[in-house]
Amino acid sequence: MTRLLLKGGTVVSPEGREAADVLIEDGKILRVAAGISDGVDETLDARGLHVLPGVLDPHVHFREPGFTQKEDLFTGSKACASGGVTSFFEMPNTRPATTTRALLAEKKALAAAKCLVNYNFFIGASKDNLEELDAVENVPGIKVFMGSSTGDLLVESADSLERIFAAGRRLIAVHAEDESVLEEAKSRFPSPSVLDHPRLRSVEAALSAVRRAAGLAIKYRRRLHLLHVTSTEEAAFLSENASPLISAEVTPQHLLLSWPEAYERLGTLAQVNPPVREARHAESLWKALREGVIQCIATDHAPHTLDEKKKPYPSSPSGMPGVETSLPLLLDQAAKGRCSVENVAAWMSENPARLFGAAGKGRVAPGFDADVVLVDLKKTRRVGEGGTQTKCGWSPFDGLPLTGWPVATIVGGQVVFREGDFDLTVRGREIVVQ
Ligand code: DOR
Ligand code: ZN
């Protein structure tokens, strides 16, 4: 087996940073120490660079099968590689929706053939697939849409929800917007503009669903992960009702964009479910993240073509891409002093790995998988400069100068991305979830 040495970099963990070389063998990290030189076949010069655990993005939509005009597993995973994302968990609202073991196996087979980074897939809850949810193996969890969003996976009735929480043990990841509150708001806005999006999908809708889901998790002692929390009120609820059973994520767009500014500037490109809200919410989300009330960052990478996005609101679909920009956006926040690079390693790698039980992921340390990203904390570049990898070809952050960019991405010990070039022969592996 060839031994790859990352030489002369600064290794970052949630606890701190140290000048150290990283020796990789057979897809694993063998040693992390200063001055390694023996038995090396290949050396990658990491001087001046920081060595971070590769990002594990626990929430992406890669659209295959069914919507490959927006993205597919190859382009989505290539976008991951360029963004320092070495592992992803993908959502079931494809066509067909991933609601059976057989469909899940088909997705995994596609991923094995096409993905440049490591992968696994949520199974979707529908009204009538309890047996599948119970029997499925090696998935990060069960995805439940409590409110309708892109696609037709929706579990709104109290009975169906109750049954899902009552049966089985696997983690349940919830899109928490209450369908009845969403429906009621629609009647109050007969001809809405995109600026009404957060009114149509209110804090009340989100909070009501979070309360219901948390109540069920406690009642049935079930592990619950709340997807994309967006408001002060949800963060306060989570802080007051902290439980080892409940975890939560936040997206870069909800931390960094706000109403009305983003909507006035970007129109429907800012449209996402749950919505980007007033700046006070973003402030609360940062605070919740710093305090550990929200433990991780996920992109909710949800690409749509520009043609689709340009339909007049509300016919325009909700969602925006994210895997190419999540790490640079957070490193840029670290450069601005809003958080530390150690925080970024915790929020984007170690914590998601721990929360979902992703074996061997989340740290640059001996015995862990060699999923690593080398970043240049001083490099400034504009989003979109030099092109994008996601098939949708746009970002809500296009043109924004950011400081802190991935220079090389290593998946299972193989250099998949380096200075703008890709090794398209690299393949990721199915992530083992314990
Ligand atoms: O904005 C969103 N887009 N929210 C979702 O819940 C789904 C996603 C998508 O798949 O487009
Ligand atoms: Zn999503």
CSV table of C-alpha atoms and ligand atoms in Angstrom, one decimal:
chain,number,residue,atom,x,y,z
A,1,MET,CA,0.0,0.0,0.0
A,2,THR,CA,1.3,3.5,-0.8
A,3,ARG,CA,1.9,5.8,2.0
A,4,LEU,CA,0.9,9.5,1.5
A,5,LEU,CA,2.5,12.2,3.7
A,6,LEU,CA,0.9,15.6,4.3
A,7,LYS,CA,4.0,17.5,5.2
A,8,GLY,CA,4.4,20.7,7.2
A,9,GLY,CA,0.8,21.7,7.8
A,10,THR,CA,-1.1,22.8,10.9
A,11,VAL,CA,-3.5,20.1,12.0
A,12,VAL,CA,-6.8,21.4,13.4
A,13,SER,CA,-9.2,19.7,15.8
A,14,PRO,CA,-12.0,21.1,17.9
A,15,GLU,CA,-9.5,21.4,20.8
A,16,GLY,CA,-6.8,23.3,19.0
A,17,ARG,CA,-4.1,23.2,16.4
A,18,GLU,CA,-0.6,21.8,16.2
A,19,ALA,CA,2.1,21.8,13.6
A,20,ALA,CA,2.3,18.2,12.5
A,21,ASP,CA,2.7,15.9,9.5
A,22,VAL,CA,-0.1,13.4,8.7
A,23,LEU,CA,0.8,9.9,7.4
A,24,ILE,CA,-1.9,8.1,5.5
A,25,GLU,CA,-1.9,4.4,4.6
A,26,ASP,CA,-4.5,2.2,3.1
A,27,GLY,CA,-7.3,4.9,3.4
A,28,LYS,CA,-6.6,5.5,7.1
A,29,ILE,CA,-4.6,8.0,9.1
A,30,LEU,CA,-1.6,6.1,10.5
A,31,ARG,CA,0.3,8.8,12.4
A,32,VAL,CA,0.0,12.5,13.2
A,33,ALA,CA,3.4,13.9,14.5
A,34,ALA,CA,6.1,16.4,13.7
A,35,GLY,CA,9.0,15.3,11.6
A,36,ILE,CA,7.6,12.1,9.9
A,37,SER,CA,9.9,11.1,7.0
A,38,ASP,CA,10.3,7.3,7.0
A,39,GLY,CA,8.6,4.9,4.6
A,40,VAL,CA,6.8,7.5,2.6
A,41,ASP,CA,5.9,7.0,-1.1
A,42,GLU,CA,4.3,10.3,-1.9
A,43,THR,CA,4.4,13.7,-0.2
A,44,LEU,CA,1.9,16.5,-0.4
A,45,ASP,CA,3.4,19.9,0.6
A,46,ALA,CA,1.1,21.3,3.2
A,47,ARG,CA,3.3,24.1,4.3
A,48,GLY,CA,1.3,27.2,5.0
A,49,LEU,CA,-1.9,25.2,5.0
A,50,HIS,CA,-4.3,24.0,7.7
A,51,VAL,CA,-5.3,20.3,7.7
A,52,LEU,CA,-8.9,19.9,8.8
A,53,PRO,CA,-11.1,16.8,9.0
A,54,GLY,CA,-13.1,16.6,5.8
A,55,VAL,CA,-16.6,18.1,6.1
A,56,LEU,CA,-19.5,15.7,6.7
A,57,ASP,CA,-22.6,17.4,5.3
A,58,PRO,CA,-25.5,15.5,6.8
A,59,HIS,CA,-28.2,17.1,4.6
A,60,VAL,CA,-28.0,17.4,0.8
A,61,HIS,CA,-30.4,16.8,-2.1
A,62,PHE,CA,-28.5,15.4,-5.1
A,63,ARG,CA,-31.7,14.7,-7.2
A,64,GLU,CA,-30.8,11.3,-8.7
A,65,PRO,CA,-32.8,9.5,-9.7
A,66,GLY,CA,-35.5,11.7,-11.3
A,67,PHE,CA,-34.4,15.3,-11.3
A,68,THR,CA,-31.0,15.0,-12.9
A,69,GLN,CA,-31.5,18.3,-14.8
A,70,LYS,CA,-30.8,19.9,-11.4
A,71,GLU,CA,-28.0,17.7,-10.1
A,72,ASP,CA,-26.8,14.1,-10.1
A,73,LEU,CA,-24.7,12.0,-7.8
A,74,PHE,CA,-21.5,12.7,-9.9
A,75,THR,CA,-21.9,16.5,-10.1
A,76,GLY,CA,-23.1,16.8,-6.6
A,77,SER,CA,-20.2,14.8,-5.3
A,78,LYS,CA,-17.7,16.7,-7.5
A,79,ALA,CA,-19.1,19.9,-6.0
A,80,CYS,CA,-18.5,18.3,-2.6
A,81,ALA,CA,-14.9,17.5,-3.4
A,82,SER,CA,-14.2,21.1,-4.5
A,83,GLY,CA,-15.8,22.4,-1.3
A,84,GLY,CA,-13.9,20.2,1.1
A,85,VAL,CA,-16.9,18.0,1.8
A,86,THR,CA,-15.7,14.4,2.0
A,87,SER,CA,-18.9,12.8,3.1
A,88,PHE,CA,-22.6,13.4,2.6
A,89,PHE,CA,-26.0,12.1,3.7
A,90,GLU,CA,-28.6,12.6,1.0
A,91,MET,CA,-32.3,13.1,1.3
A,92,PRO,CA,-35.1,10.9,-0.1
A,93,ASN,CA,-37.2,13.4,-2.1
A,94,THR,CA,-35.9,12.1,-5.4
A,95,ARG,CA,-38.2,10.5,-8.1
A,96,PRO,CA,-39.0,7.8,-7.1
A,97,ALA,CA,-38.8,8.9,-3.5
A,98,THR,CA,-36.4,6.7,-1.5
A,99,THR,CA,-39.1,4.9,0.7
A,100,THR,CA,-38.1,1.3,0.3
A,101,ARG,CA,-35.0,-0.9,0.9
A,102,ALA,CA,-35.0,-1.8,-2.7
A,103,LEU,CA,-34.9,1.9,-3.8
A,104,LEU,CA,-32.3,2.7,-1.2
A,105,ALA,CA,-30.1,-0.2,-2.6
A,106,GLU,CA,-30.5,1.2,-6.1
A,107,LYS,CA,-29.3,4.7,-4.9
A,108,LYS,CA,-26.4,3.2,-3.1
A,109,ALA,CA,-25.4,1.3,-6.2
A,110,LEU,CA,-25.5,4.4,-8.3
A,111,ALA,CA,-23.5,6.2,-5.7
A,112,ALA,CA,-20.8,3.5,-5.6
A,113,ALA,CA,-20.4,3.9,-9.3
A,114,LYS,CA,-20.5,7.7,-9.5
A,115,CYS,CA,-19.6,9.4,-6.3
A,116,LEU,CA,-16.2,11.1,-5.8
A,117,VAL,CA,-16.8,11.3,-2.0
A,118,ASN,CA,-18.3,9.1,0.7
A,119,TYR,CA,-22.1,8.8,0.9
A,120,ASN,CA,-25.1,7.4,2.6
A,121,PHE,CA,-28.8,8.1,2.2
A,122,PHE,CA,-31.8,8.8,4.4
A,123,ILE,CA,-34.9,6.7,3.9
A,124,GLY,CA,-38.1,8.7,3.6
A,125,ALA,CA,-41.1,8.1,5.7
A,126,SER,CA,-44.4,8.0,3.9
A,127,LYS,CA,-47.9,7.3,5.3
A,128,ASP,CA,-47.6,3.5,4.7
A,129,ASN,CA,-44.0,2.3,4.7
A,130,LEU,CA,-43.5,1.5,8.4
A,131,GLU,CA,-42.2,-2.0,7.7
A,132,GLU,CA,-39.5,-0.6,5.4
A,133,LEU,CA,-38.4,1.9,8.0
A,134,ASP,CA,-38.1,-0.8,10.6
A,135,ALA,CA,-36.2,-3.2,8.5
A,136,VAL,CA,-33.8,-0.9,6.7
A,137,GLU,CA,-30.0,-1.2,7.4
A,138,ASN,CA,-27.2,1.2,7.5
A,139,VAL,CA,-28.9,4.6,6.9
A,140,PRO,CA,-28.2,7.8,8.8
A,141,GLY,CA,-31.9,8.0,9.7
A,142,ILE,CA,-35.5,8.3,8.6
A,143,LYS,CA,-36.5,11.6,7.0
A,144,VAL,CA,-39.9,13.0,7.9
A,145,PHE,CA,-41.4,16.0,6.2
A,146,MET,CA,-43.9,17.4,8.6
A,147,GLY,CA,-44.7,20.2,6.2
A,148,SER,CA,-44.8,20.0,2.4
A,149,SER,CA,-41.8,21.2,0.5
A,150,THR,CA,-40.2,20.0,-2.7
A,151,GLY,CA,-41.7,16.6,-3.6
A,152,ASP,CA,-44.6,14.8,-2.2
A,153,LEU,CA,-43.2,13.1,0.9
A,154,LEU,CA,-45.4,14.4,3.7
A,155,VAL,CA,-46.4,12.9,7.0
A,156,GLU,CA,-48.7,15.4,8.7
A,157,SER,CA,-51.3,13.4,10.6
A,158,ALA,CA,-50.8,13.0,14.3
A,159,ASP,CA,-51.5,9.2,14.0
A,160,SER,CA,-48.9,8.6,11.3
A,161,LEU,CA,-46.3,10.6,13.2
A,162,GLU,CA,-47.0,8.8,16.4
A,163,ARG,CA,-46.6,5.4,14.7
A,164,ILE,CA,-43.3,6.4,13.1
A,165,PHE,CA,-41.9,7.5,16.5
A,166,ALA,CA,-43.3,4.5,18.3
A,167,ALA,CA,-41.9,1.8,16.0
A,168,GLY,CA,-38.2,1.1,15.7
A,169,ARG,CA,-35.1,2.8,17.1
A,170,ARG,CA,-33.4,4.6,14.2
A,171,LEU,CA,-32.7,8.3,14.3
A,172,ILE,CA,-35.6,10.4,12.9
A,173,ALA,CA,-34.6,13.6,11.0
A,174,VAL,CA,-37.5,16.1,10.8
A,175,HIS,CA,-38.3,18.9,8.4
A,176,ALA,CA,-40.2,20.8,11.1
A,177,GLU,CA,-42.9,23.0,9.6
A,178,ASP,CA,-46.4,22.4,10.6
A,179,GLU,CA,-48.6,21.7,7.6
A,180,SER,CA,-51.8,23.0,9.1
A,181,VAL,CA,-50.1,26.3,10.0
A,182,LEU,CA,-48.7,26.5,6.4
A,183,GLU,CA,-52.1,25.8,4.9
A,184,GLU,CA,-53.8,28.4,7.1
A,185,ALA,CA,-51.3,31.1,6.1
A,186,LYS,CA,-51.9,30.4,2.3
A,187,SER,CA,-55.5,31.6,2.6
A,188,ARG,CA,-54.3,34.9,4.1
A,189,PHE,CA,-51.9,35.7,1.2
A,190,PRO,CA,-53.9,35.2,-2.0
A,191,SER,CA,-51.3,36.8,-4.3
A,192,PRO,CA,-48.0,36.7,-2.4
A,193,SER,CA,-44.6,38.1,-3.5
A,194,VAL,CA,-41.3,36.5,-2.7
A,195,LEU,CA,-41.0,38.9,0.2
A,196,ASP,CA,-44.0,37.2,1.8
A,197,HIS,CA,-42.2,33.8,1.9
A,198,PRO,CA,-41.3,34.0,5.6
A,199,ARG,CA,-44.9,35.1,6.4
A,200,LEU,CA,-46.3,32.1,4.5
A,201,ARG,CA,-43.9,29.8,6.3
A,202,SER,CA,-43.9,31.5,9.7
A,203,VAL,CA,-41.9,31.0,12.9
A,204,GLU,CA,-45.1,29.7,14.4
A,205,ALA,CA,-45.2,26.9,11.8
A,206,ALA,CA,-41.7,25.9,12.6
A,207,LEU,CA,-42.0,26.1,16.4
A,208,SER,CA,-45.2,24.2,16.4
A,209,ALA,CA,-43.6,21.3,14.5
A,210,VAL,CA,-40.5,21.4,16.6
A,211,ARG,CA,-42.6,21.1,19.8
A,212,ARG,CA,-44.6,18.2,18.4
A,213,ALA,CA,-41.5,16.3,17.2
A,214,ALA,CA,-39.6,16.9,20.5
A,215,GLY,CA,-42.7,15.8,22.5
A,216,LEU,CA,-42.8,12.5,20.5
A,217,ALA,CA,-39.0,12.0,20.8
A,218,ILE,CA,-39.3,12.3,24.6
A,219,LYS,CA,-42.5,10.2,24.8
A,220,TYR,CA,-41.0,7.3,22.8
A,221,ARG,CA,-37.3,7.8,23.9
A,222,ARG,CA,-36.4,8.2,20.3
A,223,ARG,CA,-33.4,9.9,18.8
A,224,LEU,CA,-34.5,13.1,16.9
A,225,HIS,CA,-32.5,15.4,14.7
A,226,LEU,CA,-34.1,18.7,13.8
A,227,LEU,CA,-33.1,19.8,10.3
A,228,HIS,CA,-32.4,23.4,9.5
A,229,VAL,CA,-33.6,25.3,12.5
A,230,THR,CA,-34.3,28.9,11.5
A,231,SER,CA,-35.6,31.0,14.4
A,232,THR,CA,-34.9,32.6,17.8
A,233,GLU,CA,-38.0,30.9,19.1
A,234,GLU,CA,-36.9,27.4,18.1
A,235,ALA,CA,-33.4,28.0,19.5
A,236,ALA,CA,-35.0,29.1,22.8
A,237,PHE,CA,-37.2,26.0,22.9
A,238,LEU,CA,-34.2,23.8,22.3
A,239,SER,CA,-32.2,25.5,25.0
A,240,GLU,CA,-35.0,25.1,27.5
A,241,ASN,CA,-35.7,21.5,26.5
A,242,ALA,CA,-32.2,20.2,26.0
A,243,SER,CA,-32.0,16.4,25.9
A,244,PRO,CA,-29.4,13.9,24.7
A,245,LEU,CA,-32.2,12.5,22.5
A,246,ILE,CA,-32.4,15.8,20.5
A,247,SER,CA,-29.9,17.4,18.2
A,248,ALA,CA,-30.2,20.2,15.6
A,249,GLU,CA,-28.5,21.7,12.6
A,250,VAL,CA,-28.4,25.1,11.0
A,251,THR,CA,-27.5,26.1,7.4
A,252,PRO,CA,-25.0,28.7,6.3
A,253,GLN,CA,-27.8,30.6,4.5
A,254,HIS,CA,-29.8,30.9,7.7
A,255,LEU,CA,-26.7,32.2,9.5
A,256,LEU,CA,-25.6,34.6,6.8
A,257,LEU,CA,-28.6,35.9,4.8
A,258,SER,CA,-31.6,37.8,6.2
A,259,TRP,CA,-35.0,39.2,5.2
A,260,PRO,CA,-35.7,41.5,3.5
A,261,GLU,CA,-32.2,42.3,2.2
A,262,ALA,CA,-31.6,38.8,0.6
A,263,TYR,CA,-35.0,38.7,-1.0
A,264,GLU,CA,-34.7,42.2,-2.5
A,265,ARG,CA,-31.3,41.4,-3.9
A,266,LEU,CA,-31.8,37.8,-5.0
A,267,GLY,CA,-35.5,37.4,-5.5
A,268,THR,CA,-36.5,33.8,-5.7
A,269,LEU,CA,-32.9,32.6,-5.5
A,270,ALA,CA,-33.3,33.4,-1.7
A,271,GLN,CA,-36.4,31.2,-1.5
A,272,VAL,CA,-35.8,28.2,0.7
A,273,ASN,CA,-37.9,26.1,3.1
A,274,PRO,CA,-37.9,26.9,5.9
A,275,PRO,CA,-37.2,30.5,5.0
A,276,VAL,CA,-34.4,32.9,5.6
A,277,ARG,CA,-35.8,35.3,8.2
A,278,GLU,CA,-35.1,38.7,9.9
A,279,ALA,CA,-31.5,39.3,11.1
A,280,ARG,CA,-32.4,38.8,14.7
A,281,HIS,CA,-33.0,35.1,14.0
A,282,ALA,CA,-29.5,34.7,12.4
A,283,GLU,CA,-28.0,36.3,15.6
A,284,SER,CA,-29.8,33.8,17.7
A,285,LEU,CA,-28.7,30.9,15.5
A,286,TRP,CA,-25.1,31.9,15.9
A,287,LYS,CA,-25.5,32.1,19.7
A,288,ALA,CA,-27.2,28.7,19.8
A,289,LEU,CA,-24.4,27.2,17.8
A,290,ARG,CA,-21.7,28.7,20.0
A,291,GLU,CA,-23.6,27.4,23.1
A,292,GLY,CA,-24.0,23.9,21.7
A,293,VAL,CA,-27.8,24.3,21.6
A,294,ILE,CA,-27.4,23.7,17.8
A,295,GLN,CA,-24.5,21.3,17.3
A,296,CYS,CA,-23.8,21.1,13.6
A,297,ILE,CA,-23.9,22.8,10.2
A,298,ALA,CA,-25.6,21.3,7.2
A,299,THR,CA,-26.0,22.9,3.8
A,300,ASP,CA,-29.5,21.6,2.7
A,301,HIS,CA,-27.8,21.7,-0.8
A,302,ALA,CA,-31.1,21.9,-2.8
A,303,PRO,CA,-30.2,22.8,-6.4
A,304,HIS,CA,-32.8,23.9,-8.9
A,305,THR,CA,-32.0,25.2,-12.4
A,306,LEU,CA,-32.1,29.0,-13.0
A,307,ASP,CA,-35.0,28.5,-15.4
A,308,GLU,CA,-37.0,26.8,-12.6
A,309,LYS,CA,-36.0,29.4,-10.1
A,310,LYS,CA,-37.0,32.2,-12.4
A,311,LYS,CA,-40.7,31.2,-12.5
A,312,PRO,CA,-42.8,33.8,-10.7
A,313,TYR,CA,-43.2,33.3,-7.0
A,314,PRO,CA,-44.8,31.1,-5.6
A,315,SER,CA,-44.4,28.8,-8.7
A,316,SER,CA,-40.7,29.0,-8.2
A,317,PRO,CA,-39.2,26.0,-6.3
A,318,SER,CA,-37.6,26.5,-2.9
A,319,GLY,CA,-33.9,25.6,-2.3
A,320,MET,CA,-30.4,26.7,-3.1
A,321,PRO,CA,-27.1,24.9,-3.6
A,322,GLY,CA,-24.5,24.8,-0.8
A,323,VAL,CA,-21.8,22.2,-0.7
A,324,GLU,CA,-19.2,24.2,-2.6
A,325,THR,CA,-19.5,27.2,-0.4
A,326,SER,CA,-20.3,26.0,3.1
A,327,LEU,CA,-16.6,25.5,4.3
A,328,PRO,CA,-15.3,28.8,2.6
A,329,LEU,CA,-18.3,30.7,4.1
A,330,LEU,CA,-17.5,29.4,7.6
A,331,LEU,CA,-13.7,29.9,7.2
A,332,ASP,CA,-14.5,33.4,6.1
A,333,GLN,CA,-16.5,34.0,9.3
A,334,ALA,CA,-13.5,32.6,11.2
A,335,ALA,CA,-11.3,35.1,9.4
A,336,LYS,CA,-13.7,37.9,10.5
A,337,GLY,CA,-13.5,36.7,14.1
A,338,ARG,CA,-17.1,35.5,14.4
A,339,CYS,CA,-16.0,31.9,15.2
A,340,SER,CA,-12.7,29.9,15.3
A,341,VAL,CA,-11.3,27.4,12.8
A,342,GLU,CA,-11.6,24.9,15.7
A,343,ASN,CA,-15.3,25.7,15.9
A,344,VAL,CA,-15.6,25.0,12.1
A,345,ALA,CA,-13.9,21.6,12.6
A,346,ALA,CA,-16.4,20.8,15.4
A,347,TRP,CA,-19.6,22.0,13.7
A,348,MET,CA,-18.9,20.6,10.2
A,349,SER,CA,-16.9,17.4,10.9
A,350,GLU,CA,-16.7,16.0,14.4
A,351,ASN,CA,-20.2,16.9,15.6
A,352,PRO,CA,-22.1,15.6,12.6
A,353,ALA,CA,-20.0,12.4,12.7
A,354,ARG,CA,-20.8,11.9,16.4
A,355,LEU,CA,-24.5,12.8,16.1
A,356,PHE,CA,-25.1,10.3,13.3
A,357,GLY,CA,-22.6,7.7,14.5
A,358,ALA,CA,-20.5,7.8,11.3
A,359,ALA,CA,-17.8,5.3,12.0
A,360,GLY,CA,-14.2,6.5,11.5
A,361,LYS,CA,-15.2,10.1,10.5
A,362,GLY,CA,-14.7,13.6,12.0
A,363,ARG,CA,-11.1,13.9,13.1
A,364,VAL,CA,-7.5,14.0,11.8
A,365,ALA,CA,-6.1,11.4,14.2
A,366,PRO,CA,-4.6,7.9,14.1
A,367,GLY,CA,-7.1,5.3,13.2
A,368,PHE,CA,-9.6,7.6,11.6
A,369,ASP,CA,-10.5,7.5,7.9
A,370,ALA,CA,-8.2,9.6,5.8
A,371,ASP,CA,-10.9,12.1,4.8
A,372,VAL,CA,-9.1,15.4,5.0
A,373,VAL,CA,-9.2,18.9,3.6
A,374,LEU,CA,-6.2,21.2,3.3
A,375,VAL,CA,-7.3,24.8,3.4
A,376,ASP,CA,-5.5,28.1,2.8
A,377,LEU,CA,-6.8,30.5,5.5
A,378,LYS,CA,-5.3,33.5,3.7
A,379,LYS,CA,-6.6,32.9,0.2
A,380,THR,CA,-9.3,35.3,-0.9
A,381,ARG,CA,-11.5,34.5,-3.9
A,382,ARG,CA,-15.0,35.4,-5.0
A,383,VAL,CA,-17.7,32.7,-5.0
A,384,GLY,CA,-18.2,31.5,-8.6
A,385,GLU,CA,-14.8,32.7,-9.8
A,386,GLY,CA,-13.4,30.0,-12.0
A,387,GLY,CA,-16.8,28.3,-12.4
A,388,THR,CA,-18.9,26.0,-10.3
A,389,GLN,CA,-19.3,22.3,-10.1
A,390,THR,CA,-22.9,22.0,-9.1
A,391,LYS,CA,-25.0,21.3,-12.2
A,392,CYS,CA,-27.4,24.2,-11.4
A,393,GLY,CA,-24.5,26.6,-12.0
A,394,TRP,CA,-25.4,29.3,-9.5
A,395,SER,CA,-25.0,30.2,-5.8
A,396,PRO,CA,-26.9,32.8,-3.7
A,397,PHE,CA,-23.4,33.9,-2.7
A,398,ASP,CA,-22.0,34.4,-6.2
A,399,GLY,CA,-19.6,37.3,-6.4
A,400,LEU,CA,-19.0,37.4,-2.6
A,401,PRO,CA,-15.3,37.6,-1.7
A,402,LEU,CA,-14.4,35.0,0.9
A,403,THR,CA,-11.1,34.4,2.8
A,404,GLY,CA,-10.3,30.7,3.5
A,405,TRP,CA,-10.6,28.1,0.7
A,406,PRO,CA,-10.0,24.4,0.2
A,407,VAL,CA,-6.8,23.7,-1.7
A,408,ALA,CA,-6.8,19.9,-1.6
A,409,THR,CA,-9.5,17.4,-0.7
A,410,ILE,CA,-8.5,13.8,0.2
A,411,VAL,CA,-11.1,11.0,0.3
A,412,GLY,CA,-10.1,7.6,1.8
A,413,GLY,CA,-6.4,8.6,1.3
A,414,GLN,CA,-6.9,9.6,-2.3
A,415,VAL,CA,-6.4,13.1,-3.5
A,416,VAL,CA,-9.6,13.8,-5.3
A,417,PHE,CA,-9.3,17.6,-5.7
A,418,ARG,CA,-6.2,19.8,-5.8
A,419,GLU,CA,-5.9,23.4,-6.9
A,420,GLY,CA,-8.9,23.3,-9.2
A,421,ASP,CA,-8.1,19.9,-10.7
A,422,PHE,CA,-10.0,16.7,-10.0
A,423,ASP,CA,-9.0,13.0,-10.1
A,424,LEU,CA,-12.2,11.7,-11.5
A,425,THR,CA,-11.2,8.1,-11.0
A,426,VAL,CA,-11.5,8.4,-7.2
A,427,ARG,CA,-14.6,6.8,-5.6
A,428,GLY,CA,-16.0,7.4,-2.2
A,429,ARG,CA,-17.5,4.6,0.0
A,430,GLU,CA,-20.7,4.0,1.8
A,431,ILE,CA,-20.4,5.5,5.2
A,432,VAL,CA,-21.0,3.0,8.0
A,433,VAL,CA,-23.5,4.4,10.5
A,434,GLN,CA,-23.4,2.8,14.0
B,1,DOR,O1,-36.0,24.6,0.3
B,1,DOR,C1,-36.1,23.4,0.3
B,1,DOR,N1,-35.7,22.7,-0.8
B,1,DOR,N2,-36.6,22.8,1.4
B,1,DOR,C2,-36.9,21.5,1.3
B,1,DOR,O2,-37.4,21.0,2.3
B,1,DOR,C3,-36.6,20.7,0.2
B,1,DOR,C4,-35.6,21.3,-0.7
B,1,DOR,C5,-35.6,20.7,-2.1
B,1,DOR,O3,-35.5,19.4,-2.1
B,1,DOR,O4,-35.6,21.4,-3.0
B,2,ZN,ZN,-33.5,19.5,2.7
